[in-house]
XYZ file of C-alpha atoms in Angstrom:
787
model
C 35.917 -45.240 -193.458
C 34.774 -45.208 -189.840
C 38.369 -45.733 -188.678
C 39.621 -42.941 -190.919
C 36.836 -40.608 -189.711
C 37.763 -41.399 -186.086
C 41.421 -40.600 -186.730
C 40.529 -37.298 -188.380
C 38.330 -36.360 -185.435
C 41.122 -37.109 -183.005
C 43.567 -34.999 -185.019
C 41.141 -32.072 -185.138
C 40.443 -32.285 -181.405
C 44.184 -32.494 -180.697
C 44.871 -29.460 -182.859
C 42.098 -27.492 -181.101
C 43.475 -28.512 -177.714
C 47.014 -27.600 -178.751
C 45.861 -24.198 -180.030
C 43.983 -23.544 -176.788
C 47.088 -24.600 -174.839
C 49.255 -22.268 -176.939
C 46.811 -19.440 -176.276
C 47.355 -19.850 -172.536
C 51.169 -19.758 -172.897
C 53.641 -17.174 -174.030
C 57.213 -16.802 -175.220
C 60.405 -14.741 -175.115
C 62.326 -13.421 -178.074
C 65.141 -10.962 -178.502
C 68.776 -10.381 -179.451
C 72.122 -10.686 -177.690
C 74.939 -8.352 -178.652
C 78.486 -7.710 -177.427
C 79.767 -4.476 -175.916
C 80.829 -3.192 -179.361
C 77.244 -3.779 -180.570
C 78.177 -6.818 -182.696
C 75.863 -9.867 -182.775
C 76.703 -12.657 -180.309
C 76.124 -15.904 -182.249
C 75.852 -19.277 -180.448
C 75.269 -17.608 -177.072
C 73.308 -19.753 -174.621
C 69.989 -18.273 -173.438
C 68.504 -20.350 -170.620
C 65.479 -19.988 -168.330
C 66.992 -20.459 -164.898
C 63.887 -21.959 -163.299
C 63.184 -24.622 -165.960
C 66.637 -25.049 -167.585
C 64.934 -24.656 -170.970
C 67.486 -23.158 -173.339
C 68.258 -22.122 -176.925
C 71.267 -20.837 -178.850
C 71.303 -17.469 -180.603
C 71.620 -17.505 -184.392
C 74.273 -15.730 -186.453
C 72.509 -12.383 -185.904
C 72.358 -12.951 -182.134
C 68.587 -13.520 -182.206
C 66.725 -16.145 -180.171
C 63.174 -17.359 -179.473
C 61.845 -19.365 -176.519
C 58.363 -20.785 -177.125
C 55.617 -22.480 -175.098
C 56.324 -20.926 -171.688
C 53.817 -20.759 -168.841
C 52.953 -17.156 -167.857
C 54.984 -15.884 -164.915
C 58.210 -14.249 -163.843
C 61.517 -15.822 -164.850
C 65.255 -15.176 -164.809
C 67.152 -15.528 -168.065
C 70.795 -16.659 -167.981
C 72.889 -15.590 -170.976
C 76.454 -16.783 -171.511
C 79.031 -17.219 -174.260
C 82.759 -17.724 -174.597
C 84.876 -14.785 -173.428
C 82.088 -12.679 -171.890
C 80.697 -12.183 -168.426
C 77.499 -14.221 -167.822
C 74.372 -12.073 -167.472
C 71.110 -12.691 -165.616
C 67.975 -10.739 -166.559
C 64.486 -10.831 -165.085
C 61.597 -11.184 -167.547
C 57.806 -11.493 -167.335
C 55.912 -13.805 -169.712
C 52.240 -13.144 -170.515
C 49.732 -15.552 -172.073
C 49.333 -15.413 -175.845
C 52.233 -13.050 -176.534
C 55.993 -12.772 -176.801
C 58.100 -10.663 -174.462
C 60.827 -8.801 -176.354
C 64.205 -8.352 -174.682
C 67.573 -7.088 -175.903
C 70.765 -7.883 -174.004
C 74.391 -6.773 -174.131
C 77.414 -8.754 -172.878
C 80.617 -7.350 -171.389
C 83.997 -8.916 -172.061
C 85.272 -11.175 -169.279
C 87.845 -9.644 -166.955
C 88.824 -12.603 -164.792
C 91.472 -15.187 -165.708
C 89.042 -18.061 -165.298
C 86.892 -16.676 -168.131
C 89.833 -15.959 -170.450
C 89.403 -17.498 -173.885
C 91.908 -19.986 -175.281
C 91.904 -21.927 -178.547
C 94.882 -24.306 -178.339
C 93.662 -26.883 -175.816
C 90.720 -28.199 -177.830
C 90.972 -26.713 -181.349
C 88.059 -24.359 -180.627
C 87.293 -21.361 -178.440
C 86.758 -22.178 -174.775
C 87.521 -20.603 -171.432
C 90.240 -21.748 -169.047
C 87.660 -22.913 -166.517
C 86.454 -25.477 -169.077
C 89.882 -27.131 -169.503
C 90.708 -30.080 -167.170
C 94.476 -29.560 -167.394
C 97.113 -26.917 -166.814
C 97.335 -24.043 -169.310
C 99.520 -20.935 -169.119
C 98.789 -17.750 -171.057
C 101.332 -15.011 -171.730
C 99.387 -11.944 -172.791
C 100.207 -8.915 -174.936
C 101.114 -6.630 -172.023
C 103.561 -9.175 -170.616
C 105.066 -9.711 -174.072
C 105.611 -5.991 -174.632
C 107.159 -5.516 -171.186
C 109.564 -8.407 -171.745
C 110.618 -7.232 -175.199
C 111.888 -4.110 -173.430
C 114.267 -6.439 -171.536
C 115.066 -9.113 -174.134
C 113.419 -10.371 -177.339
C 114.665 -13.926 -176.682
C 111.516 -16.037 -176.403
C 113.366 -18.753 -174.483
C 114.077 -16.288 -171.661
C 110.509 -14.943 -171.624
C 108.978 -18.426 -171.415
C 111.472 -19.538 -168.759
C 110.202 -16.884 -166.368
C 106.479 -17.004 -167.138
C 105.691 -20.690 -167.752
C 105.787 -23.168 -164.849
C 107.136 -26.506 -166.066
C 109.335 -24.900 -168.730
C 113.006 -25.789 -168.364
C 115.805 -23.276 -167.900
C 116.564 -21.071 -170.877
C 119.754 -21.773 -172.789
C 120.276 -18.081 -173.590
C 121.247 -19.216 -177.091
C 119.774 -19.591 -180.559
C 119.396 -23.315 -179.787
C 116.744 -24.411 -177.291
C 118.211 -27.926 -176.929
C 117.471 -28.937 -173.330
C 114.674 -26.408 -172.792
C 112.000 -29.057 -172.493
C 108.454 -28.878 -171.154
C 107.852 -31.269 -168.264
C 110.881 -33.289 -169.302
C 109.772 -33.983 -172.863
C 109.948 -32.373 -176.279
C 107.283 -29.850 -177.193
C 105.504 -28.749 -180.336
C 105.967 -25.115 -181.380
C 103.259 -23.552 -183.542
C 102.469 -20.165 -185.051
C 98.692 -19.701 -185.309
C 98.387 -23.477 -185.137
C 100.914 -24.111 -187.942
C 103.702 -26.465 -186.749
C 107.214 -24.974 -186.595
C 108.999 -27.903 -184.988
C 110.846 -30.491 -187.072
C 110.177 -33.689 -185.117
C 111.562 -35.919 -187.895
C 114.985 -34.337 -187.172
C 114.719 -32.194 -184.117
C 117.318 -29.460 -184.399
C 115.911 -27.604 -181.361
C 115.866 -24.177 -183.008
C 112.093 -23.768 -183.111
C 111.398 -21.561 -180.052
C 112.738 -18.572 -182.009
C 110.386 -19.092 -184.947
C 109.405 -15.417 -185.266
C 110.015 -12.054 -183.647
C 108.040 -11.572 -180.410
C 106.800 -8.130 -181.492
C 104.204 -9.763 -183.781
C 102.893 -12.077 -181.029
C 99.629 -11.063 -179.378
C 99.544 -13.923 -176.880
C 101.179 -17.258 -176.173
C 99.153 -20.295 -175.122
C 101.061 -23.126 -173.448
C 99.189 -26.425 -173.036
C 101.180 -28.699 -170.719
C 101.269 -32.483 -170.789
C 101.247 -34.895 -173.709
C 98.563 -34.093 -176.264
C 97.827 -35.445 -179.723
C 95.215 -32.848 -180.662
C 97.629 -31.251 -183.171
C 99.498 -34.427 -184.129
C 103.122 -35.493 -184.053
C 105.633 -33.951 -181.650
C 103.724 -32.699 -178.594
C 105.182 -35.232 -176.141
C 105.467 -32.691 -173.329
C 102.868 -30.236 -174.538
C 102.612 -27.418 -177.051
C 103.304 -23.724 -177.400
C 101.093 -21.769 -179.780
C 102.220 -18.272 -180.775
C 99.080 -16.356 -181.764
C 99.940 -13.390 -183.972
C 98.670 -9.824 -183.810
C 95.149 -8.864 -184.834
C 93.917 -5.346 -185.600
C 92.000 -3.917 -182.643
C 90.910 -0.594 -183.964
C 88.066 0.976 -185.901
C 90.505 3.303 -187.712
C 91.996 2.491 -191.103
C 95.548 3.528 -190.231
C 97.352 3.034 -186.919
C 101.106 3.112 -186.479
C 103.485 1.934 -183.782
C 107.228 2.604 -184.085
C 109.866 1.265 -181.706
C 113.552 2.212 -181.675
C 115.977 0.453 -179.329
C 119.625 0.450 -178.452
C 121.356 -2.279 -176.458
C 124.708 -2.980 -174.902
C 126.713 -4.460 -172.060
C 126.884 -2.706 -168.684
C 130.102 -4.563 -167.834
C 132.255 -3.950 -170.902
C 130.748 -1.528 -173.411
C 133.385 -2.087 -176.094
C 131.745 -3.273 -179.366
C 128.647 -4.364 -177.421
C 126.176 -1.807 -178.730
C 123.308 -2.982 -180.907
C 120.167 -1.476 -182.379
C 116.619 -2.495 -183.176
C 113.861 -0.892 -185.210
C 110.285 -2.155 -185.346
C 107.430 -0.720 -187.395
C 103.828 -1.864 -187.074
C 100.814 -0.713 -189.116
C 97.298 -1.968 -188.540
C 93.734 -0.956 -189.213
C 90.130 -1.861 -189.853
C 87.750 -0.421 -192.414
C 84.354 -1.977 -192.954
C 84.840 -5.567 -194.026
C 88.617 -5.188 -194.448
C 91.335 -5.413 -191.754
C 95.103 -5.745 -191.843
C 98.363 -5.880 -189.855
C 101.777 -5.136 -191.394
C 105.046 -5.321 -189.492
C 108.772 -5.140 -190.159
C 111.572 -5.676 -187.628
C 115.352 -5.446 -187.933
C 117.789 -5.971 -185.077
C 121.568 -6.098 -184.977
C 123.285 -7.125 -181.760
C 126.799 -6.312 -180.722
C 129.226 -8.522 -178.853
C 127.601 -10.205 -175.862
C 129.668 -10.280 -172.678
C 129.610 -12.380 -169.518
C 129.797 -11.001 -165.975
C 133.584 -10.603 -166.315
C 133.196 -8.564 -169.492
C 134.581 -11.344 -171.718
C 133.017 -12.042 -175.106
C 130.718 -15.057 -175.052
C 131.630 -17.928 -177.421
C 130.005 -17.795 -180.873
C 128.554 -21.350 -181.047
C 124.757 -20.901 -180.975
C 125.455 -17.369 -179.733
C 123.169 -14.373 -180.138
C 125.940 -11.786 -180.289
C 126.805 -10.066 -183.592
C 123.541 -11.346 -185.033
C 121.357 -9.806 -187.731
C 117.647 -10.632 -187.357
C 114.809 -9.803 -189.752
C 111.067 -10.325 -189.456
C 108.394 -9.421 -192.009
C 104.755 -10.034 -191.122
C 101.477 -9.443 -192.941
C 97.920 -10.420 -192.049
C 94.941 -9.436 -194.192
C 91.328 -10.282 -193.412
C 88.058 -9.795 -195.238
C 84.539 -10.393 -193.909
C 82.303 -11.514 -196.760
C 79.307 -11.128 -194.436
C 78.370 -11.802 -190.811
C 78.720 -15.553 -191.402
C 81.891 -16.007 -193.448
C 85.371 -14.498 -193.462
C 88.820 -15.188 -194.871
C 92.244 -14.349 -193.477
C 95.682 -14.688 -195.069
C 98.897 -14.545 -193.013
C 102.570 -14.514 -194.002
C 105.636 -14.343 -191.780
C 109.331 -14.448 -192.631
C 112.001 -14.721 -189.938
C 115.767 -14.834 -190.268
C 118.460 -14.613 -187.602
C 122.110 -15.232 -188.504
C 125.380 -14.630 -186.722
C 128.277 -12.972 -188.528
C 131.236 -12.900 -186.183
C 134.975 -12.410 -186.142
C 135.370 -14.666 -183.102
C 136.144 -18.345 -182.745
C 135.656 -20.593 -179.728
C 138.444 -21.332 -177.267
C 137.617 -24.533 -175.422
C 137.413 -24.478 -171.663
C 137.957 -27.332 -169.236
C 134.889 -28.594 -167.416
C 136.886 -30.723 -164.982
C 138.974 -27.797 -163.715
C 136.152 -25.232 -163.975
C 137.803 -23.208 -166.743
C 135.134 -21.504 -168.858
C 134.898 -21.660 -172.636
C 135.803 -18.288 -174.140
C 136.230 -16.592 -177.512
C 139.095 -14.966 -179.370
C 139.292 -13.044 -182.593
C 139.731 -15.171 -185.661
C 138.108 -16.143 -188.918
C 135.168 -18.509 -188.473
C 134.886 -21.406 -190.894
C 131.980 -21.895 -193.245
C 128.822 -19.820 -193.479
C 127.005 -17.813 -190.769
C 124.986 -19.989 -188.392
C 121.373 -19.497 -187.405
C 117.991 -19.369 -189.117
C 118.641 -18.653 -192.777
C 114.915 -18.370 -193.382
C 111.621 -19.468 -191.834
C 108.596 -18.903 -194.079
C 104.985 -19.291 -192.923
C 102.001 -18.799 -195.217
C 98.424 -19.701 -194.352
C 94.930 -18.945 -195.632
C 92.004 -19.561 -193.295
C 88.274 -19.556 -193.969
C 85.896 -19.480 -191.006
C 82.280 -18.892 -190.221
C 78.910 -20.543 -189.744
C 77.652 -23.455 -191.861
C 73.998 -22.575 -191.244
C 73.319 -26.146 -190.101
C 72.684 -26.896 -186.406
C 74.702 -23.846 -185.277
C 77.837 -25.536 -186.588
C 80.915 -23.382 -187.012
C 83.729 -24.215 -189.437
C 87.428 -23.354 -189.635
C 89.291 -24.513 -192.733
C 92.823 -23.604 -193.643
C 95.711 -24.482 -195.901
C 99.304 -23.691 -194.981
C 102.918 -23.848 -196.102
C 105.960 -23.697 -193.835
C 109.626 -24.040 -194.678
C 112.750 -23.557 -192.597
C 116.483 -23.631 -193.249
C 118.524 -23.854 -190.038
C 122.320 -23.602 -190.298
C 124.449 -25.121 -187.541
C 128.068 -24.499 -186.506
C 131.290 -25.855 -188.032
C 132.180 -29.243 -186.580
C 135.234 -31.495 -186.731
C 132.957 -34.510 -186.150
C 132.726 -34.781 -189.935
C 135.738 -36.102 -191.804
C 137.466 -32.979 -193.221
C 135.003 -30.890 -191.156
C 131.658 -29.465 -192.149
C 128.487 -27.560 -191.294
C 125.102 -29.263 -191.191
C 121.726 -27.735 -191.917
C 118.141 -28.888 -191.382
C 115.826 -28.359 -194.328
C 112.140 -28.881 -193.696
C 109.056 -28.125 -195.758
C 105.501 -28.675 -194.604
C 102.222 -28.148 -196.395
C 98.867 -29.130 -195.068
C 95.140 -28.635 -194.917
C 92.817 -28.769 -191.922
C 89.077 -28.744 -191.395
C 87.604 -28.215 -187.935
C 83.862 -28.234 -187.273
C 82.237 -27.302 -183.988
C 78.619 -28.122 -183.137
C 76.998 -27.027 -179.843
C 73.983 -28.944 -178.552
C 71.675 -27.904 -175.702
C 69.912 -30.484 -173.542
C 68.121 -30.198 -170.220
C 70.750 -29.233 -167.628
C 73.510 -30.204 -170.073
C 75.470 -28.187 -172.602
C 77.207 -30.425 -175.143
C 79.842 -29.456 -177.649
C 81.349 -31.541 -180.441
C 84.565 -30.576 -182.223
C 85.592 -32.816 -185.094
C 87.588 -32.680 -188.274
C 90.540 -33.862 -190.309
C 94.235 -32.895 -190.493
C 96.413 -33.681 -193.500
C 100.112 -32.787 -193.651
C 103.112 -33.474 -195.844
C 106.483 -33.010 -194.097
C 109.744 -33.380 -196.033
C 112.798 -33.041 -193.789
C 116.507 -33.755 -194.265
C 119.861 -32.828 -192.740
C 122.576 -32.425 -195.364
C 125.858 -30.579 -194.933
C 126.199 -27.155 -196.501
C 128.694 -28.608 -198.993
C 126.092 -31.125 -200.233
C 127.090 -34.265 -198.345
C 124.085 -36.109 -196.903
C 124.049 -36.746 -193.165
C 120.342 -37.463 -192.772
C 118.514 -38.516 -195.952
C 115.262 -36.912 -197.045
C 112.316 -38.205 -195.022
C 108.970 -37.785 -196.765
C 106.084 -38.031 -194.303
C 102.366 -38.042 -195.067
C 100.136 -37.768 -192.003
C 96.333 -38.132 -192.161
C 94.439 -37.780 -188.888
C 90.679 -37.556 -188.265
C 89.647 -36.582 -184.737
C 86.701 -35.797 -182.493
C 86.606 -33.952 -179.179
C 83.506 -33.806 -176.978
C 82.646 -31.598 -174.031
C 79.660 -31.909 -171.720
C 78.856 -29.275 -169.092
C 76.431 -30.381 -166.376
C 74.576 -27.733 -164.355
C 77.148 -25.093 -165.415
C 79.734 -26.570 -163.033
C 80.837 -30.064 -163.995
C 82.827 -30.263 -167.249
C 83.558 -33.634 -168.857
C 85.838 -33.703 -171.884
C 87.058 -36.559 -174.024
C 88.214 -37.339 -177.496
C 90.054 -39.635 -179.856
C 92.400 -39.098 -182.780
C 93.498 -41.636 -185.352
C 97.026 -41.193 -186.669
C 97.968 -42.701 -190.031
C 101.583 -41.937 -190.879
C 103.792 -43.040 -193.748
C 107.462 -41.991 -193.953
C 109.335 -42.779 -197.144
C 113.142 -42.995 -197.084
C 115.282 -43.737 -200.155
C 118.424 -45.865 -200.031
C 121.269 -43.899 -198.480
C 124.767 -44.146 -197.015
C 125.640 -42.903 -193.551
C 128.245 -40.177 -193.383
C 131.676 -41.085 -191.949
C 132.251 -39.340 -188.623
C 135.133 -39.230 -186.189
C 135.516 -39.020 -182.436
C 137.118 -35.618 -181.858
C 138.827 -36.887 -178.703
C 140.301 -40.153 -180.014
C 140.342 -39.512 -183.752
C 138.674 -42.879 -184.414
C 136.575 -42.776 -187.614
C 133.192 -44.511 -187.885
C 133.010 -45.649 -191.508
C 130.087 -45.137 -193.878
C 127.302 -47.727 -194.000
C 125.029 -48.419 -196.966
C 121.429 -48.619 -195.776
C 118.447 -49.821 -197.739
C 115.487 -47.480 -197.534
C 111.789 -48.166 -197.502
C 108.524 -47.045 -195.949
C 107.978 -46.622 -192.218
C 104.275 -46.941 -191.430
C 102.478 -46.030 -188.228
C 98.858 -46.405 -187.227
C 97.781 -45.331 -183.770
C 94.664 -44.336 -181.881
C 95.250 -41.864 -179.065
C 92.657 -40.634 -176.620
C 92.061 -38.178 -173.808
C 89.515 -37.723 -171.066
C 89.250 -35.113 -168.346
C 86.916 -33.888 -165.638
C 86.739 -30.457 -164.056
C 84.368 -29.433 -161.286
C 83.957 -25.680 -160.891
C 82.536 -26.095 -157.442
C 83.265 -22.481 -156.563
C 85.924 -19.838 -157.052
C 87.508 -21.170 -153.886
C 88.028 -24.684 -155.217
C 87.940 -25.943 -158.813
C 89.617 -29.370 -159.050
C 90.432 -31.240 -162.264
C 91.815 -34.620 -163.329
C 92.799 -35.804 -166.787
C 94.371 -38.545 -168.835
C 95.867 -37.703 -172.204
C 98.001 -39.501 -174.733
C 100.613 -38.071 -177.045
C 101.868 -39.524 -180.319
C 105.449 -38.879 -181.349
C 107.462 -40.314 -184.189
C 110.743 -39.994 -182.332
C 113.744 -38.247 -183.856
C 113.860 -40.543 -186.908
C 116.697 -38.555 -188.481
C 118.912 -39.027 -185.436
C 118.357 -42.781 -185.639
C 118.958 -42.944 -189.404
C 122.229 -41.018 -189.354
C 123.625 -43.308 -186.609
C 122.514 -46.551 -188.279
C 124.914 -49.504 -188.042
C 122.697 -51.916 -189.998
C 122.068 -52.301 -193.738
C 118.264 -51.914 -193.762
C 115.979 -49.428 -192.045
C 113.647 -52.318 -191.204
C 116.318 -53.422 -188.711
C 116.328 -50.046 -186.949
C 113.997 -49.494 -184.016
C 112.012 -46.538 -185.314
C 108.788 -47.403 -183.503
C 106.645 -44.425 -182.531
C 106.413 -43.310 -178.910
C 103.023 -43.207 -177.182
C 103.029 -41.111 -174.017
C 100.436 -41.554 -171.277
C 100.027 -38.423 -169.183
C 98.103 -38.405 -165.896
C 97.375 -35.059 -164.271
C 95.466 -33.727 -161.288
C 95.218 -30.232 -159.914
C 93.010 -27.452 -158.627
C 92.510 -23.717 -158.869
C 91.519 -21.500 -155.936
C 90.509 -17.880 -156.302
C 89.815 -15.672 -153.291
C 89.014 -12.114 -154.305
C 92.178 -10.917 -156.087
C 94.315 -13.939 -155.192
C 94.620 -16.957 -157.507
C 96.474 -20.178 -156.718
C 96.946 -23.276 -158.895
C 98.602 -26.586 -158.007
C 99.209 -29.393 -160.502
C 100.788 -32.821 -160.214
C 101.491 -35.198 -163.087
C 103.006 -38.519 -164.141
C 104.113 -39.120 -167.730
C 104.893 -42.669 -168.867
C 106.024 -44.263 -172.116
C 106.789 -47.934 -172.689
C 109.254 -46.890 -175.372
C 111.778 -44.146 -174.722
C 113.381 -41.615 -177.045
C 116.336 -40.510 -174.943
C 119.397 -39.428 -176.933
C 122.784 -40.391 -175.487
C 126.189 -39.078 -176.568
C 128.443 -42.053 -177.298
C 131.783 -42.188 -179.141
C 131.298 -38.708 -180.527
C 127.769 -39.207 -181.882
C 124.204 -39.251 -180.586
C 122.352 -42.554 -180.297
C 118.768 -43.121 -179.175
C 117.926 -45.315 -176.160
C 114.442 -46.866 -176.421
C 113.988 -48.098 -172.819
C 110.750 -47.258 -170.934
C 110.533 -43.882 -169.190
C 108.612 -42.376 -166.310
C 108.553 -38.655 -165.575
C 106.766 -37.035 -162.665
C 106.548 -33.617 -161.103
C 104.411 -30.791 -159.819
C 103.896 -27.077 -160.352
C 102.664 -24.352 -158.031
C 101.642 -20.878 -159.176
C 100.132 -17.898 -157.352
C 99.071 -14.458 -158.598
C 97.877 -11.603 -156.422
C 96.404 -8.276 -157.479
C 97.504 -6.524 -154.293
C 96.051 -3.168 -155.263
C 94.667 -1.720 -158.458
C 98.195 -0.665 -159.427
C 100.283 -3.477 -157.914
C 100.342 -7.091 -159.107
C 102.697 -9.937 -158.167
C 103.161 -13.580 -159.111
C 105.339 -16.514 -158.125
C 105.728 -20.108 -159.334
C 107.691 -23.237 -158.478
C 108.351 -26.162 -160.815
C 109.758 -29.586 -160.014
C 110.273 -32.435 -162.468
C 112.142 -35.736 -162.248
C 112.414 -38.810 -164.447
C 113.981 -42.251 -164.707
C 114.475 -45.000 -167.279
C 113.585 -48.640 -166.701
C 116.868 -49.992 -168.066
C 116.150 -53.638 -167.157
C 112.587 -53.359 -168.528
C 111.012 -55.066 -165.509
C 108.213 -52.550 -165.076
C 109.917 -50.958 -162.068
C 112.240 -48.014 -161.702
C 114.177 -48.982 -158.577
C 116.659 -51.512 -160.018
C 120.423 -51.076 -159.872
C 120.599 -50.415 -163.622
C 117.605 -48.042 -163.645
C 118.996 -44.547 -163.982
C 117.778 -40.976 -163.838
C 117.096 -39.174 -167.092
C 119.939 -36.812 -168.035
C 120.063 -33.042 -167.991
C 118.934 -32.390 -171.541
C 115.612 -33.962 -170.558
C 115.135 -33.068 -166.901
C 115.574 -29.495 -165.753
C 116.583 -28.527 -162.206
C 113.801 -27.164 -159.981
C 112.834 -23.622 -160.899
C 111.525 -20.705 -158.856
C 110.214 -17.655 -160.717
C 108.405 -14.477 -159.757
C 107.523 -10.974 -160.820
C 106.215 -7.687 -159.422
C 104.420 -5.224 -161.698
C 103.823 -1.788 -160.162
C 102.213 1.281 -161.725
C 104.059 3.827 -159.549
C 102.223 6.694 -161.232
C 99.226 5.147 -163.028
C 99.296 5.905 -166.710
C 102.756 7.475 -166.420
C 105.420 5.425 -164.633
C 105.531 1.622 -164.459
C 108.138 -0.717 -162.945
C 108.481 -4.447 -163.621
C 110.839 -6.659 -161.613
C 111.369 -10.318 -162.554
C 113.248 -13.082 -160.760
C 114.297 -16.508 -162.045
C 116.024 -19.024 -159.797
C 117.492 -22.230 -161.217
C 118.018 -24.577 -158.278
C 120.224 -27.610 -157.647
C 120.035 -31.011 -159.372
C 122.676 -33.654 -158.641
C 121.679 -37.206 -159.626
C 124.782 -38.818 -161.145
C 128.112 -40.190 -159.925
C 131.491 -39.204 -161.321
C 133.042 -41.388 -163.998
C 136.402 -43.165 -163.825
C 138.280 -40.010 -164.881
C 136.885 -38.084 -161.926
C 134.589 -35.997 -164.115
C 131.042 -36.601 -165.400
C 129.641 -38.235 -168.500
C 127.992 -35.877 -171.046
C 124.552 -34.635 -169.917
C 125.009 -36.252 -166.500
C 126.758 -33.482 -164.601
C 125.259 -31.658 -161.609
C 123.716 -28.196 -161.806
C 124.579 -25.623 -159.154
C 121.989 -22.947 -158.355
C 121.970 -19.430 -159.769
C 119.576 -16.506 -159.391
C 118.811 -13.823 -161.960
C 116.943 -10.509 -161.718
C 115.642 -8.448 -164.639
C 113.819 -5.124 -164.568
C 111.956 -2.765 -166.867
C 111.032 0.856 -166.171
C 108.568 2.556 -168.515
C 107.559 6.211 -168.632
C 104.691 7.550 -170.780
C 105.282 11.157 -171.833
C 101.780 11.220 -173.323
C 99.310 8.838 -174.937
C 101.516 8.340 -178.000
C 105.108 8.431 -176.727
C 106.875 6.322 -174.105
C 110.435 5.492 -173.053
C 111.472 2.160 -171.534
C 114.711 1.075 -169.905
C 115.276 -2.661 -169.453
C 118.083 -4.232 -167.439
C 118.951 -7.908 -167.942
C 120.849 -9.665 -165.111
C 120.726 -6.406 -163.179
C 123.059 -7.612 -160.379
C 125.604 -8.968 -162.900
C 125.407 -12.505 -161.508
C 128.412 -14.591 -162.557
C 127.143 -18.062 -163.453
C 127.393 -21.030 -165.767
C 124.106 -21.715 -167.551
C 122.228 -24.907 -166.663
C 122.882 -26.250 -170.164
C 126.643 -25.741 -169.905
C 126.691 -27.356 -166.450
C 124.779 -30.573 -167.201
C 126.409 -30.868 -170.631
C 129.960 -31.157 -169.232
C 131.510 -30.444 -172.662
C 134.743 -28.468 -172.814
C 133.668 -26.630 -175.966
C 130.358 -25.414 -174.515
C 131.147 -24.816 -170.840
C 130.012 -21.217 -171.115
C 129.005 -18.490 -168.723
C 125.670 -16.716 -168.920
C 125.164 -13.192 -170.163
C 126.272 -10.439 -167.814
C 124.418 -7.227 -166.984
C 123.118 -5.462 -170.097
C 120.699 -2.693 -170.963
C 118.010 -2.026 -173.559
C 116.583 1.478 -174.091
C 113.418 1.672 -176.205
C 111.443 4.618 -177.544
C 107.850 3.825 -178.592
C 105.724 6.168 -180.704
C 102.068 5.401 -181.483
C 100.005 7.293 -184.032
């Protein structure tokens, strides 16, 4: 009893002392809101002098307790808004009330991205190179060309030269394949890469493009060289009904005959209370496309005489301040109906491939249909400031290729792919003394069924049924608001089921030799891999912000390409092992007033290659080790309020370790071919508001420079994909005039100096049937009306 009495006395005395201590201290409480008066949840509120900090709740409210009386400075920050400092006085025994408002960030370093780490963060928190193509840039470029390959070629350092075609085969990112996504939903078909995924939707429904460069496994299979995420339009209005109508006409400036085309685009969007929506429809028909000589470009993978459709709908509903749902659907189709057939050129003599009138065989080529449907739930869990994003999605695509004599009796192949999946991403912020921690974790599940039959029903690539389950965690620690340490791991569990099948007989179109069919026993291909990443960024000052990173990518190489070329009787005998890419990167960003400069260097290695080689009329995969290296330089300068300019330079090179000795300097070690490694690229732009608010001029330049790494073969020509690329230089321009706030007229000129050139793809390919010139000078006139 004495011991119990003593304990009670101590507790009472402690409580009295604590109460007296509380009476001599004070606190701060208040709310943080954004510039549109919405609550700012999960904003960091920190006392600068003591580093004591809290996070705001879902209503933007916060409370700081147990503070010694005195004068302090509060630091308030959150993703996408300018940090704020506010002086406050704390008195004993009371709370000081304070209300704060944040302004949206204006500088590039504070721009919000979501693709690099599966959650919202600013560019200055990412220890790797990221390029953003914003809405204004997208709209200006659509006035020149709606071809996304051309837009990305000019604006993304590290992106290979555009093909100018419906196929983006050879337009790699840092020498490797890339993953294309729409709002995070994969569009690429890595099981059988048909390279028609860049044109997954019409650019008019894209609000911004985020390009994360370097191998990354954060979204799963396929991002060997990085990823491109097309983020679709969101309503930015407090009106229920807004309308934007665009009418365009196009044509050749060299030979106008049959070259005229037309485009109509209608966009509706609005916001009313808890409900918001975006609806869009686009139709475009192109005429004949001509080269610099005025000759019709060949139809294979061509974009002339093409009918394109895009239907887009996004509907959102906010249940309350903490939970919302959003449903999105997009349909895209782009098919060529032409009365031209290809006339083969002669690469060796420099004779270009042309077109002549004639009846094309088979069905129209292109994207027969690409469907995307997703439903996303997001909000706050109410536990430890944790945010959730959960979605389910469905994606299907039907890509039709050109008629080919490679098949016995001829034929047209198609890639059929259907994906459905579910994802859960949780994000938990944690505040410690002098350290902000953030944990992003979740689970991805996806079913991907892909095949490549012929249109007539013959099977070239059997159905591949893949189930991919992948849990992951990403962490981020920010020390003293300057040093950012990121790291994470992802576990990939993949099973690909393949039934018994028979390879399709094919023939060498040059020699006529037929490769007979082969019966192959199917089975299950199983992969288990752990991939990781770690990076460090030190935002020392605006003048110098260096970063270093290591990241791994997981890629089940083009399984379909391997299966269709099989010369064994069991898939267990085929080397279908997954490729793990190790990417090392270092760079820095410098910002001096209105000038920004970024330099990045990288090395990408894989002990197992996935390089496709054209042999005896078919593609085969070479699995020897690879090393790719390069660097990128980019500068942007806001010269005046109305004049902005940018320039970039990209260099990439790569070799294979053919003798597998761990070195790349042996006699048999060779450079990677042209479909993997792009020539150096120089790109720039000048954007000038001649009369602010009225007249604007955009000038863009793209220079594809020289690459010559291979010797001639015994015939005096070059092997496929190993031919040199000669330089060419292209200039595009757009002039826009605003009659008033609702009506504008734009004139875009593509290849304004009518440069006569062979595309990089046609040069390094060295094929007689695809040795094609690039598009000559052409115009696009667009009338925009907003209501």
